[in-house]
Coordinates of C-alpha atoms in Angstrom, one line a residue:
M1331 CA -4.3 -21.3 -21.5
K1332 CA -1.3 -21.7 -19.1
K1333 CA -2.2 -21.1 -15.5
T1334 CA 0.2 -18.8 -13.7
S1335 CA 0.6 -18.7 -9.9
L1336 CA 2.0 -15.9 -8.0
N1337 CA 4.0 -16.0 -4.8
L1338 CA 2.9 -12.7 -3.4
P1339 CA 5.3 -12.5 -0.5
R1340 CA 8.2 -12.9 -3.0
E1341 CA 6.6 -10.5 -5.5
F1342 CA 6.4 -7.6 -3.1
K1343 CA 9.1 -8.2 -0.5
G1344 CA 11.7 -5.3 -0.7
K1345 CA 9.8 -3.5 -3.5
N1346 CA 8.7 0.1 -3.7
I1347 CA 5.0 0.4 -4.2
L1348 CA 3.0 3.5 -5.2
I1349 CA -0.8 3.6 -4.6
T1350 CA -2.6 6.6 -6.1
G1351 CA -5.9 7.2 -4.4
G1352 CA -4.5 5.3 -1.5
T1353 CA -6.8 6.8 1.1
G1354 CA -10.0 5.6 -0.6
S1355 CA -11.6 2.3 0.4
I1356 CA -9.9 0.2 -2.3
G1357 CA -6.5 2.0 -2.0
L1358 CA -6.4 1.8 1.8
G1359 CA -7.5 -1.9 1.8
L1360 CA -4.8 -2.6 -0.8
A1361 CA -2.2 -0.9 1.4
K1362 CA -3.2 -2.9 4.4
Q1363 CA -2.8 -6.1 2.5
L1364 CA 0.5 -5.2 0.9
I1365 CA 2.1 -4.3 4.3
K1366 CA 1.9 -8.0 5.1
Y1367 CA 4.4 -8.8 2.4
N1368 CA 7.2 -6.5 3.8
P1369 CA 7.7 -4.1 0.9
K1370 CA 10.6 -1.7 1.1
E1371 CA 8.3 1.3 0.9
I1372 CA 4.6 2.1 0.2
R1373 CA 3.9 5.5 -1.0
I1374 CA 0.3 6.6 -0.7
F1375 CA -0.9 9.6 -2.7
S1376 CA -4.1 11.5 -2.2
N1377 CA -5.3 15.0 -2.6
D1378 CA -7.3 14.9 0.6
E1379 CA -5.1 16.0 3.5
N1380 CA -7.6 14.7 6.2
S1381 CA -7.7 11.3 4.5
I1382 CA -3.9 11.2 4.5
F1383 CA -3.9 11.9 8.3
E1384 CA -6.5 9.1 8.9
A1385 CA -4.4 6.7 6.7
K1386 CA -1.4 7.4 8.9
E1387 CA -3.4 6.7 12.0
N1388 CA -4.6 3.3 10.5
L1389 CA -1.4 2.1 8.8
G1390 CA 1.3 3.7 11.0
E1391 CA 4.0 6.2 10.4
N1392 CA 6.4 3.8 8.6
H1393 CA 5.0 4.5 5.2
I1394 CA 5.2 7.6 3.0
Y1395 CA 2.1 9.7 2.5
K1396 CA 1.8 12.6 0.0

């Protein structure tokens, strides 16, 4: 089996990322980690308006929330 290594900063830099369920514990944690790699845009989708507000407070306004 061939071992593959990822260069995460290169993989995500300048990319558009969509996270469904992005206000849950896993989705929000993923968004926090991905922000470090300078994506062009992170879109976070959730059907809970209060959770979206809290995500904006935690992650900042520079991302798109739906």
